Amino acid sequence: MKQGRLYGEIIRFGIVGVGATVLHYGIYYLLQQSINVNIAYTIGYILSFIANFYATAYFTFASVPSWKKLFGMGAAHGINYLLHIVLLNIFLYIGIAKEWAPLPVFVIVIPVNFVLVRFVFKHKK
């Protein structure tokens, strides 16, 4: 793969990732005021995942969405979600306010997510 194309993917991934993260955090922020933070975080994650899947397929990797890619990305995000929820609870446990606890989670998991999702969309069998 040409280096320029990889950089383009990383930039597009960043754009999609920022949008999905803002959506996730916005939903979480609104819901955490009235329901359990883990449930609020999960609802935000699921809704942002749906938007992220389509944006990742069409925009980031210029690919056509398929059930195979959905299941692959779902598996990658399953691993990613577990990392998210564990880190969220660690940050809550150490005393970070529930309004702000997702922010360091996002900083840690974004590189992991890129590697997992890129593998799903670029892996050829």
mmCIF file of N, CA and C in Angstrom:
data_model
loop_
_atom_site.group_PDB
_atom_site.id
_atom_site.type_symbol
_atom_site.label_atom_id
_atom_site.label_comp_id
_atom_site.label_asym_id
_atom_site.label_seq_id
_atom_site.Cartn_x
_atom_site.Cartn_y
_atom_site.Cartn_z
ATOM 1 N N MET A 1 0.852 -1.188 0.000
ATOM 2 C CA MET A 1 0.000 0.000 0.000
ATOM 3 C C MET A 1 0.888 1.238 0.000
ATOM 4 N N LYS A 2 0.511 2.174 -0.783
ATOM 5 C CA LYS A 2 1.271 3.408 -0.832
ATOM 6 C C LYS A 2 1.089 4.183 0.462
ATOM 7 N N GLN A 3 2.156 4.851 0.858
ATOM 8 C CA GLN A 3 2.158 5.591 2.113
ATOM 9 C C GLN A 3 1.102 6.689 2.118
ATOM 10 N N GLY A 4 0.891 7.364 0.997
ATOM 11 C CA GLY A 4 -0.102 8.431 0.907
ATOM 12 C C GLY A 4 -1.509 7.926 1.129
ATOM 13 N N ARG A 5 -1.792 6.718 0.626
ATOM 14 C CA ARG A 5 -3.118 6.141 0.815
ATOM 15 C C ARG A 5 -3.362 5.802 2.288
ATOM 16 N N LEU A 6 -2.327 5.279 2.946
ATOM 17 C CA LEU A 6 -2.442 4.975 4.375
ATOM 18 C C LEU A 6 -2.699 6.243 5.170
ATOM 19 N N TYR A 7 -1.976 7.312 4.849
ATOM 20 C CA TYR A 7 -2.192 8.583 5.548
ATOM 21 C C TYR A 7 -3.619 9.089 5.317
ATOM 22 N N GLY A 8 -4.118 8.926 4.099
ATOM 23 C CA GLY A 8 -5.493 9.313 3.801
ATOM 24 C C GLY A 8 -6.487 8.528 4.636
ATOM 25 N N GLU A 9 -6.239 7.218 4.782
ATOM 26 C CA GLU A 9 -7.114 6.399 5.617
ATOM 27 C C GLU A 9 -7.085 6.866 7.063
ATOM 28 N N ILE A 10 -5.901 7.181 7.542
ATOM 29 C CA ILE A 10 -5.775 7.630 8.937
ATOM 30 C C ILE A 10 -6.524 8.949 9.127
ATOM 31 N N ILE A 11 -6.399 9.867 8.173
ATOM 32 C CA ILE A 11 -7.116 11.149 8.278
ATOM 33 C C ILE A 11 -8.619 10.931 8.215
ATOM 34 N N ARG A 12 -9.070 10.105 7.262
ATOM 35 C CA ARG A 12 -10.516 9.824 7.166
ATOM 36 C C ARG A 12 -11.010 9.087 8.399
ATOM 37 N N PHE A 13 -10.199 8.159 8.919
ATOM 38 C CA PHE A 13 -10.553 7.461 10.148
ATOM 39 C C PHE A 13 -10.708 8.464 11.290
ATOM 40 N N GLY A 14 -9.814 9.433 11.335
ATOM 41 C CA GLY A 14 -9.894 10.465 12.373
ATOM 42 C C GLY A 14 -11.182 11.262 12.281
ATOM 43 N N ILE A 15 -11.551 11.630 11.067
ATOM 44 C CA ILE A 15 -12.787 12.397 10.872
ATOM 45 C C ILE A 15 -14.000 11.577 11.307
ATOM 46 N N VAL A 16 -14.070 10.327 10.834
ATOM 47 C CA VAL A 16 -15.188 9.453 11.207
ATOM 48 C C VAL A 16 -15.154 9.170 12.710
ATOM 49 N N GLY A 17 -13.974 8.935 13.227
ATOM 50 C CA GLY A 17 -13.828 8.638 14.649
ATOM 51 C C GLY A 17 -14.254 9.792 15.536
ATOM 52 N N VAL A 18 -13.891 11.000 15.144
ATOM 53 C CA VAL A 18 -14.304 12.168 15.919
ATOM 54 C C VAL A 18 -15.827 12.288 15.906
ATOM 55 N N GLY A 19 -16.423 12.118 14.730
ATOM 56 C CA GLY A 19 -17.881 12.192 14.641
ATOM 57 C C GLY A 19 -18.557 11.130 15.489
ATOM 58 N N ALA A 20 -18.069 9.882 15.404
ATOM 59 C CA ALA A 20 -18.654 8.791 16.191
ATOM 60 C C ALA A 20 -18.435 9.017 17.685
ATOM 61 N N THR A 21 -17.276 9.531 18.044
ATOM 62 C CA THR A 21 -16.974 9.787 19.453
ATOM 63 C C THR A 21 -17.844 10.904 20.003
ATOM 64 N N VAL A 22 -18.029 11.959 19.223
ATOM 65 C CA VAL A 22 -18.900 13.057 19.655
ATOM 66 C C VAL A 22 -20.333 12.548 19.834
ATOM 67 N N LEU A 23 -20.793 11.753 18.894
ATOM 68 C CA LEU A 23 -22.129 11.168 19.006
ATOM 69 C C LEU A 23 -22.225 10.295 20.253
ATOM 70 N N HIS A 24 -21.250 9.412 20.447
ATOM 71 C CA HIS A 24 -21.227 8.527 21.614
ATOM 72 C C HIS A 24 -21.240 9.327 22.918
ATOM 73 N N TYR A 25 -20.345 10.291 23.009
ATOM 74 C CA TYR A 25 -20.248 11.080 24.234
ATOM 75 C C TYR A 25 -21.514 11.904 24.459
ATOM 76 N N GLY A 26 -22.068 12.491 23.405
ATOM 77 C CA GLY A 26 -23.287 13.290 23.554
ATOM 78 C C GLY A 26 -24.449 12.465 24.087
ATOM 79 N N ILE A 27 -24.614 11.268 23.535
ATOM 80 C CA ILE A 27 -25.680 10.387 24.016
ATOM 81 C C ILE A 27 -25.416 9.988 25.459
ATOM 82 N N TYR A 28 -24.178 9.586 25.743
ATOM 83 C CA TYR A 28 -23.808 9.217 27.112
ATOM 84 C C TYR A 28 -24.074 10.368 28.074
ATOM 85 N N TYR A 29 -23.609 11.546 27.708
ATOM 86 C CA TYR A 29 -23.731 12.705 28.598
ATOM 87 C C TYR A 29 -25.191 12.996 28.938
ATOM 88 N N LEU A 30 -26.051 12.938 27.952
ATOM 89 C CA LEU A 30 -27.472 13.185 28.204
ATOM 90 C C LEU A 30 -28.101 12.092 29.061
ATOM 91 N N LEU A 31 -27.763 10.839 28.773
ATOM 92 C CA LEU A 31 -28.394 9.725 29.477
ATOM 93 C C LEU A 31 -27.843 9.487 30.876
ATOM 94 N N GLN A 32 -26.565 9.762 31.105
ATOM 95 C CA GLN A 32 -25.957 9.460 32.405
ATOM 96 C C GLN A 32 -26.563 10.278 33.539
ATOM 97 N N GLN A 33 -27.287 11.323 33.174
ATOM 98 C CA GLN A 33 -27.935 12.148 34.193
ATOM 99 C C GLN A 33 -29.159 11.451 34.787
ATOM 100 N N SER A 34 -29.718 10.473 34.045
ATOM 101 C CA SER A 34 -30.953 9.856 34.517
ATOM 102 C C SER A 34 -30.907 8.332 34.610
ATOM 103 N N ILE A 35 -29.889 7.690 34.024
ATOM 104 C CA ILE A 35 -29.786 6.233 34.135
ATOM 105 C C ILE A 35 -28.355 5.841 34.503
ATOM 106 N N ASN A 36 -28.157 4.574 34.801
ATOM 107 C CA ASN A 36 -26.856 4.027 35.165
ATOM 108 C C ASN A 36 -25.822 4.365 34.090
ATOM 109 N N VAL A 37 -24.632 4.744 34.512
ATOM 110 C CA VAL A 37 -23.602 5.173 33.554
ATOM 111 C C VAL A 37 -23.207 4.071 32.578
ATOM 112 N N ASN A 38 -23.158 2.822 33.030
ATOM 113 C CA ASN A 38 -22.797 1.728 32.129
ATOM 114 C C ASN A 38 -23.856 1.529 31.049
ATOM 115 N N ILE A 39 -25.117 1.669 31.411
ATOM 116 C CA ILE A 39 -26.192 1.554 30.428
ATOM 117 C C ILE A 39 -26.148 2.742 29.473
ATOM 118 N N ALA A 40 -25.956 3.930 30.002
ATOM 119 C CA ALA A 40 -25.859 5.129 29.167
ATOM 120 C C ALA A 40 -24.687 4.999 28.193
ATOM 121 N N TYR A 41 -23.563 4.514 28.674
ATOM 122 C CA TYR A 41 -22.376 4.354 27.840
ATOM 123 C C TYR A 41 -22.628 3.328 26.738
ATOM 124 N N THR A 42 -23.295 2.229 27.096
ATOM 125 C CA THR A 42 -23.583 1.168 26.138
ATOM 126 C C THR A 42 -24.543 1.644 25.047
ATOM 127 N N ILE A 43 -25.580 2.365 25.421
ATOM 128 C CA ILE A 43 -26.518 2.893 24.426
ATOM 129 C C ILE A 43 -25.792 3.837 23.467
ATOM 130 N N GLY A 44 -24.971 4.721 24.010
ATOM 131 C CA GLY A 44 -24.176 5.615 23.172
ATOM 132 C C GLY A 44 -23.242 4.851 22.252
ATOM 133 N N TYR A 45 -22.644 3.793 22.773
ATOM 134 C CA TYR A 45 -21.716 2.984 21.993
ATOM 135 C C TYR A 45 -22.432 2.318 20.820
ATOM 136 N N ILE A 46 -23.587 1.725 21.098
ATOM 137 C CA ILE A 46 -24.336 1.017 20.051
ATOM 138 C C ILE A 46 -24.768 1.980 18.943
ATOM 139 N N LEU A 47 -25.319 3.119 19.322
ATOM 140 C CA LEU A 47 -25.780 4.076 18.306
ATOM 141 C C LEU A 47 -24.618 4.649 17.502
ATOM 142 N N SER A 48 -23.509 4.935 18.174
ATOM 143 C CA SER A 48 -22.357 5.452 17.436
ATOM 144 C C SER A 48 -21.732 4.354 16.574
ATOM 145 N N PHE A 49 -21.825 3.104 16.998
ATOM 146 C CA PHE A 49 -21.313 1.988 16.201
ATOM 147 C C PHE A 49 -22.041 1.898 14.858
ATOM 148 N N ILE A 50 -23.343 2.031 14.896
ATOM 149 C CA ILE A 50 -24.130 1.952 13.661
ATOM 150 C C ILE A 50 -23.705 3.051 12.682
ATOM 151 N N ALA A 51 -23.627 4.270 13.184
ATOM 152 C CA ALA A 51 -23.199 5.386 12.327
ATOM 153 C C ALA A 51 -21.758 5.178 11.859
ATOM 154 N N ASN A 52 -20.921 4.721 12.756
ATOM 155 C CA ASN A 52 -19.509 4.502 12.464
ATOM 156 C C ASN A 52 -19.329 3.439 11.383
ATOM 157 N N PHE A 53 -20.117 2.378 11.425
ATOM 158 C CA PHE A 53 -19.982 1.304 10.439
ATOM 159 C C PHE A 53 -20.178 1.829 9.019
ATOM 160 N N TYR A 54 -21.249 2.549 8.816
ATOM 161 C CA TYR A 54 -21.528 3.055 7.471
ATOM 162 C C TYR A 54 -20.510 4.108 7.041
ATOM 163 N N ALA A 55 -20.143 4.994 7.944
ATOM 164 C CA ALA A 55 -19.154 6.015 7.602
ATOM 165 C C ALA A 55 -17.790 5.387 7.332
ATOM 166 N N THR A 56 -17.439 4.380 8.109
ATOM 167 C CA THR A 56 -16.157 3.699 7.909
ATOM 168 C C THR A 56 -16.128 2.994 6.564
ATOM 169 N N ALA A 57 -17.209 2.303 6.243
ATOM 170 C CA ALA A 57 -17.247 1.575 4.971
ATOM 171 C C ALA A 57 -17.167 2.531 3.791
ATOM 172 N N TYR A 58 -18.072 3.483 3.741
ATOM 173 C CA TYR A 58 -18.160 4.356 2.572
ATOM 174 C C TYR A 58 -17.049 5.402 2.507
ATOM 175 N N PHE A 59 -16.717 6.010 3.633
ATOM 176 C CA PHE A 59 -15.815 7.162 3.621
ATOM 177 C C PHE A 59 -14.367 6.765 3.924
ATOM 178 N N THR A 60 -14.149 6.066 5.030
ATOM 179 C CA THR A 60 -12.773 5.788 5.442
ATOM 180 C C THR A 60 -12.064 4.844 4.493
ATOM 181 N N PHE A 61 -12.708 3.720 4.173
ATOM 182 C CA PHE A 61 -12.047 2.698 3.375
ATOM 183 C C PHE A 61 -12.628 2.544 1.978
ATOM 184 N N ALA A 62 -13.532 3.438 1.576
ATOM 185 C CA ALA A 62 -14.147 3.411 0.242
ATOM 186 C C ALA A 62 -14.558 1.993 -0.137
ATOM 187 N N SER A 63 -15.346 1.408 0.744
ATOM 188 C CA SER A 63 -15.748 0.022 0.607
ATOM 189 C C SER A 63 -17.265 -0.063 0.645
ATOM 190 N N VAL A 64 -17.788 -1.189 0.224
ATOM 191 C CA VAL A 64 -19.231 -1.403 0.264
ATOM 192 C C VAL A 64 -19.558 -2.170 1.546
ATOM 193 N N PRO A 65 -20.522 -1.689 2.346
ATOM 194 C CA PRO A 65 -20.902 -2.435 3.548
ATOM 195 C C PRO A 65 -21.446 -3.813 3.165
ATOM 196 N N SER A 66 -21.157 -4.787 3.989
ATOM 197 C CA SER A 66 -21.676 -6.133 3.779
ATOM 198 C C SER A 66 -21.925 -6.762 5.139
ATOM 199 N N TRP A 67 -22.683 -7.841 5.129
ATOM 200 C CA TRP A 67 -22.930 -8.542 6.390
ATOM 201 C C TRP A 67 -21.620 -9.054 6.968
ATOM 202 N N LYS A 68 -20.745 -9.544 6.105
ATOM 203 C CA LYS A 68 -19.449 -10.058 6.559
ATOM 204 C C LYS A 68 -18.655 -8.954 7.262
ATOM 205 N N LYS A 69 -18.629 -7.766 6.650
ATOM 206 C CA LYS A 69 -17.901 -6.653 7.267
ATOM 207 C C LYS A 69 -18.599 -6.181 8.541
ATOM 208 N N LEU A 70 -19.932 -6.219 8.541
ATOM 209 C CA LEU A 70 -20.670 -5.841 9.751
ATOM 210 C C LEU A 70 -20.325 -6.780 10.898
ATOM 211 N N PHE A 71 -20.311 -8.082 10.620
ATOM 212 C CA PHE A 71 -19.969 -9.034 11.680
ATOM 213 C C PHE A 71 -18.510 -8.904 12.092
ATOM 214 N N GLY A 72 -17.630 -8.672 11.120
ATOM 215 C CA GLY A 72 -16.216 -8.471 11.443
ATOM 216 C C GLY A 72 -16.003 -7.230 12.281
ATOM 217 N N MET A 73 -16.643 -6.129 11.869
ATOM 218 C CA MET A 73 -16.516 -4.892 12.636
ATOM 219 C C MET A 73 -17.196 -5.049 13.991
ATOM 220 N N GLY A 74 -18.305 -5.795 14.025
ATOM 221 C CA GLY A 74 -18.977 -6.059 15.299
ATOM 222 C C GLY A 74 -18.068 -6.830 16.244
ATOM 223 N N ALA A 75 -17.351 -7.814 15.723
ATOM 224 C CA ALA A 75 -16.409 -8.569 16.564
ATOM 225 C C ALA A 75 -15.275 -7.667 17.050
ATOM 226 N N ALA A 76 -14.745 -6.847 16.139
ATOM 227 C CA ALA A 76 -13.682 -5.913 16.530
ATOM 228 C C ALA A 76 -14.193 -4.947 17.594
ATOM 229 N N HIS A 77 -15.408 -4.468 17.398
ATOM 230 C CA HIS A 77 -15.972 -3.531 18.364
ATOM 231 C C HIS A 77 -16.398 -4.228 19.651
ATOM 232 N N GLY A 78 -16.679 -5.511 19.584
ATOM 233 C CA GLY A 78 -16.963 -6.258 20.815
ATOM 234 C C GLY A 78 -15.754 -6.242 21.733
ATOM 235 N N ILE A 79 -14.590 -6.506 21.151
ATOM 236 C CA ILE A 79 -13.336 -6.423 21.907
ATOM 237 C C ILE A 79 -13.129 -4.997 22.389
ATOM 238 N N ASN A 80 -13.339 -4.051 21.499
ATOM 239 C CA ASN A 80 -13.151 -2.642 21.824
ATOM 240 C C ASN A 80 -14.117 -2.199 22.929
ATOM 241 N N TYR A 81 -15.374 -2.652 22.842
ATOM 242 C CA TYR A 81 -16.369 -2.288 23.859
ATOM 243 C C TYR A 81 -15.937 -2.775 25.243
ATOM 244 N N LEU A 82 -15.435 -3.997 25.314
ATOM 245 C CA LEU A 82 -14.984 -4.513 26.608
ATOM 246 C C LEU A 82 -13.866 -3.639 27.178
ATOM 247 N N LEU A 83 -12.951 -3.227 26.327
ATOM 248 C CA LEU A 83 -11.884 -2.326 26.763
ATOM 249 C C LEU A 83 -12.483 -0.999 27.238
ATOM 250 N N HIS A 84 -13.440 -0.469 26.485
ATOM 251 C CA HIS A 84 -14.122 0.774 26.862
ATOM 252 C C HIS A 84 -14.736 0.672 28.254
ATOM 253 N N ILE A 85 -15.555 -0.345 28.463
ATOM 254 C CA ILE A 85 -16.334 -0.428 29.693
ATOM 255 C C ILE A 85 -15.439 -0.693 30.904
ATOM 256 N N VAL A 86 -14.384 -1.488 30.713
ATOM 257 C CA VAL A 86 -13.437 -1.721 31.809
ATOM 258 C C VAL A 86 -12.731 -0.418 32.171
ATOM 259 N N LEU A 87 -12.226 0.287 31.164
ATOM 260 C CA LEU A 87 -11.538 1.553 31.439
ATOM 261 C C LEU A 87 -12.484 2.584 32.043
ATOM 262 N N LEU A 88 -13.711 2.676 31.529
ATOM 263 C CA LEU A 88 -14.676 3.617 32.095
ATOM 264 C C LEU A 88 -14.844 3.360 33.587
ATOM 265 N N ASN A 89 -15.019 2.114 33.961
ATOM 266 C CA ASN A 89 -15.226 1.789 35.373
ATOM 267 C C ASN A 89 -13.981 1.999 36.213
ATOM 268 N N ILE A 90 -12.819 1.810 35.634
ATOM 269 C CA ILE A 90 -11.572 2.114 36.352
ATOM 270 C C ILE A 90 -11.493 3.617 36.617
ATOM 271 N N PHE A 91 -11.768 4.422 35.607
ATOM 272 C CA PHE A 91 -11.697 5.872 35.791
ATOM 273 C C PHE A 91 -12.758 6.373 36.765
ATOM 274 N N LEU A 92 -13.921 5.773 36.735
ATOM 275 C CA LEU A 92 -14.947 6.130 37.729
ATOM 276 C C LEU A 92 -14.493 5.725 39.129
ATOM 277 N N TYR A 93 -13.897 4.553 39.247
ATOM 278 C CA TYR A 93 -13.429 4.048 40.544
ATOM 279 C C TYR A 93 -12.353 4.943 41.144
ATOM 280 N N ILE A 94 -11.461 5.460 40.309
ATOM 281 C CA ILE A 94 -10.384 6.298 40.857
ATOM 282 C C ILE A 94 -10.841 7.736 41.116
ATOM 283 N N GLY A 95 -12.106 8.012 40.813
ATOM 284 C CA GLY A 95 -12.665 9.293 41.211
ATOM 285 C C GLY A 95 -12.903 10.324 40.125
ATOM 286 N N ILE A 96 -12.719 9.960 38.888
ATOM 287 C CA ILE A 96 -13.027 10.914 37.822
ATOM 288 C C ILE A 96 -14.549 11.040 37.731
ATOM 289 N N ALA A 97 -15.033 12.252 37.639
ATOM 290 C CA ALA A 97 -16.479 12.501 37.584
ATOM 291 C C ALA A 97 -17.093 11.759 36.405
ATOM 292 N N LYS A 98 -18.316 11.270 36.594
ATOM 293 C CA LYS A 98 -18.973 10.481 35.551
ATOM 294 C C LYS A 98 -19.168 11.266 34.258
ATOM 295 N N GLU A 99 -19.252 12.587 34.343
ATOM 296 C CA GLU A 99 -19.390 13.411 33.145
ATOM 297 C C GLU A 99 -18.115 13.386 32.295
ATOM 298 N N TRP A 100 -16.961 13.227 32.950
ATOM 299 C CA TRP A 100 -15.672 13.333 32.256
ATOM 300 C C TRP A 100 -14.956 11.999 32.081
ATOM 301 N N ALA A 101 -15.373 10.964 32.771
ATOM 302 C CA ALA A 101 -14.677 9.672 32.737
ATOM 303 C C ALA A 101 -14.524 9.086 31.323
ATOM 304 N N PRO A 102 -15.486 9.279 30.407
ATOM 305 C CA PRO A 102 -15.282 8.708 29.067
ATOM 306 C C PRO A 102 -14.132 9.343 28.281
ATOM 307 N N LEU A 103 -13.765 10.566 28.596
ATOM 308 C CA LEU A 103 -12.748 11.252 27.784
ATOM 309 C C LEU A 103 -11.398 10.539 27.781
ATOM 310 N N PRO A 104 -10.838 10.153 28.948
ATOM 311 C CA PRO A 104 -9.572 9.402 28.870
ATOM 312 C C PRO A 104 -9.746 8.023 28.245
ATOM 313 N N VAL A 105 -10.944 7.448 28.352
ATOM 314 C CA VAL A 105 -11.215 6.169 27.690
ATOM 315 C C VAL A 105 -11.041 6.334 26.189
ATOM 316 N N PHE A 106 -11.637 7.374 25.635
ATOM 317 C CA PHE A 106 -11.548 7.605 24.193
ATOM 318 C C PHE A 106 -10.096 7.759 23.746
ATOM 319 N N VAL A 107 -9.306 8.462 24.523
ATOM 320 C CA VAL A 107 -7.903 8.692 24.156
ATOM 321 C C VAL A 107 -7.138 7.370 24.081
ATOM 322 N N ILE A 108 -7.443 6.455 24.973
ATOM 323 C CA ILE A 108 -6.729 5.182 25.012
ATOM 324 C C ILE A 108 -7.193 4.228 23.912
ATOM 325 N N VAL A 109 -8.493 4.161 23.662
ATOM 326 C CA VAL A 109 -9.009 3.116 22.771
ATOM 327 C C VAL A 109 -8.988 3.469 21.286
ATOM 328 N N ILE A 110 -8.829 4.717 20.933
ATOM 329 C CA ILE A 110 -8.866 5.098 19.516
ATOM 330 C C ILE A 110 -7.787 4.385 18.695
ATOM 331 N N PRO A 111 -6.534 4.334 19.120
ATOM 332 C CA PRO A 111 -5.538 3.609 18.308
ATOM 333 C C PRO A 111 -5.845 2.111 18.199
ATOM 334 N N VAL A 112 -6.322 1.514 19.273
ATOM 335 C CA VAL A 112 -6.683 0.099 19.256
ATOM 336 C C VAL A 112 -7.803 -0.129 18.242
ATOM 337 N N ASN A 113 -8.796 0.743 18.271
ATOM 338 C CA ASN A 113 -9.932 0.630 17.374
ATOM 339 C C ASN A 113 -9.495 0.735 15.912
ATOM 340 N N PHE A 114 -8.594 1.644 15.589
ATOM 341 C CA PHE A 114 -8.139 1.796 14.213
ATOM 342 C C PHE A 114 -7.521 0.495 13.709
ATOM 343 N N VAL A 115 -6.656 -0.104 14.490
ATOM 344 C CA VAL A 115 -5.990 -1.340 14.071
ATOM 345 C C VAL A 115 -7.008 -2.455 13.857
ATOM 346 N N LEU A 116 -7.940 -2.624 14.780
ATOM 347 C CA LEU A 116 -8.945 -3.690 14.663
ATOM 348 C C LEU A 116 -9.858 -3.485 13.454
ATOM 349 N N VAL A 117 -10.377 -2.276 13.298
ATOM 350 C CA VAL A 117 -11.310 -2.005 12.207
ATOM 351 C C VAL A 117 -10.598 -2.044 10.857
ATOM 352 N N ARG A 118 -9.392 -1.542 10.794
ATOM 353 C CA ARG A 118 -8.640 -1.578 9.532
ATOM 354 C C ARG A 118 -8.414 -3.017 9.089
ATOM 355 N N PHE A 119 -8.136 -3.886 10.054
ATOM 356 C CA PHE A 119 -7.949 -5.291 9.722
ATOM 357 C C PHE A 119 -9.222 -5.866 9.085
ATOM 358 N N VAL A 120 -10.369 -5.540 9.627
ATOM 359 C CA VAL A 120 -11.639 -6.050 9.100
ATOM 360 C C VAL A 120 -11.867 -5.579 7.668
ATOM 361 N N PHE A 121 -11.621 -4.300 7.403
ATOM 362 C CA PHE A 121 -11.924 -3.760 6.089
ATOM 363 C C PHE A 121 -10.825 -4.002 5.051
ATOM 364 N N LYS A 122 -9.622 -4.282 5.485
ATOM 365 C CA LYS A 122 -8.519 -4.462 4.542
ATOM 366 C C LYS A 122 -8.053 -5.908 4.415
ATOM 367 N N HIS A 123 -8.463 -6.772 5.323
ATOM 368 C CA HIS A 123 -8.019 -8.174 5.298
ATOM 369 C C HIS A 123 -8.623 -8.893 4.104
ATOM 370 N N LYS A 124 -7.791 -9.549 3.353
ATOM 371 C CA LYS A 124 -8.266 -10.287 2.183
ATOM 372 C C LYS A 124 -8.022 -11.778 2.435
ATOM 373 N N LYS A 125 -9.034 -12.576 2.132
ATOM 374 C CA LYS A 125 -8.882 -14.032 2.287
ATOM 375 C C LYS A 125 -8.674 -14.673 0.954
#
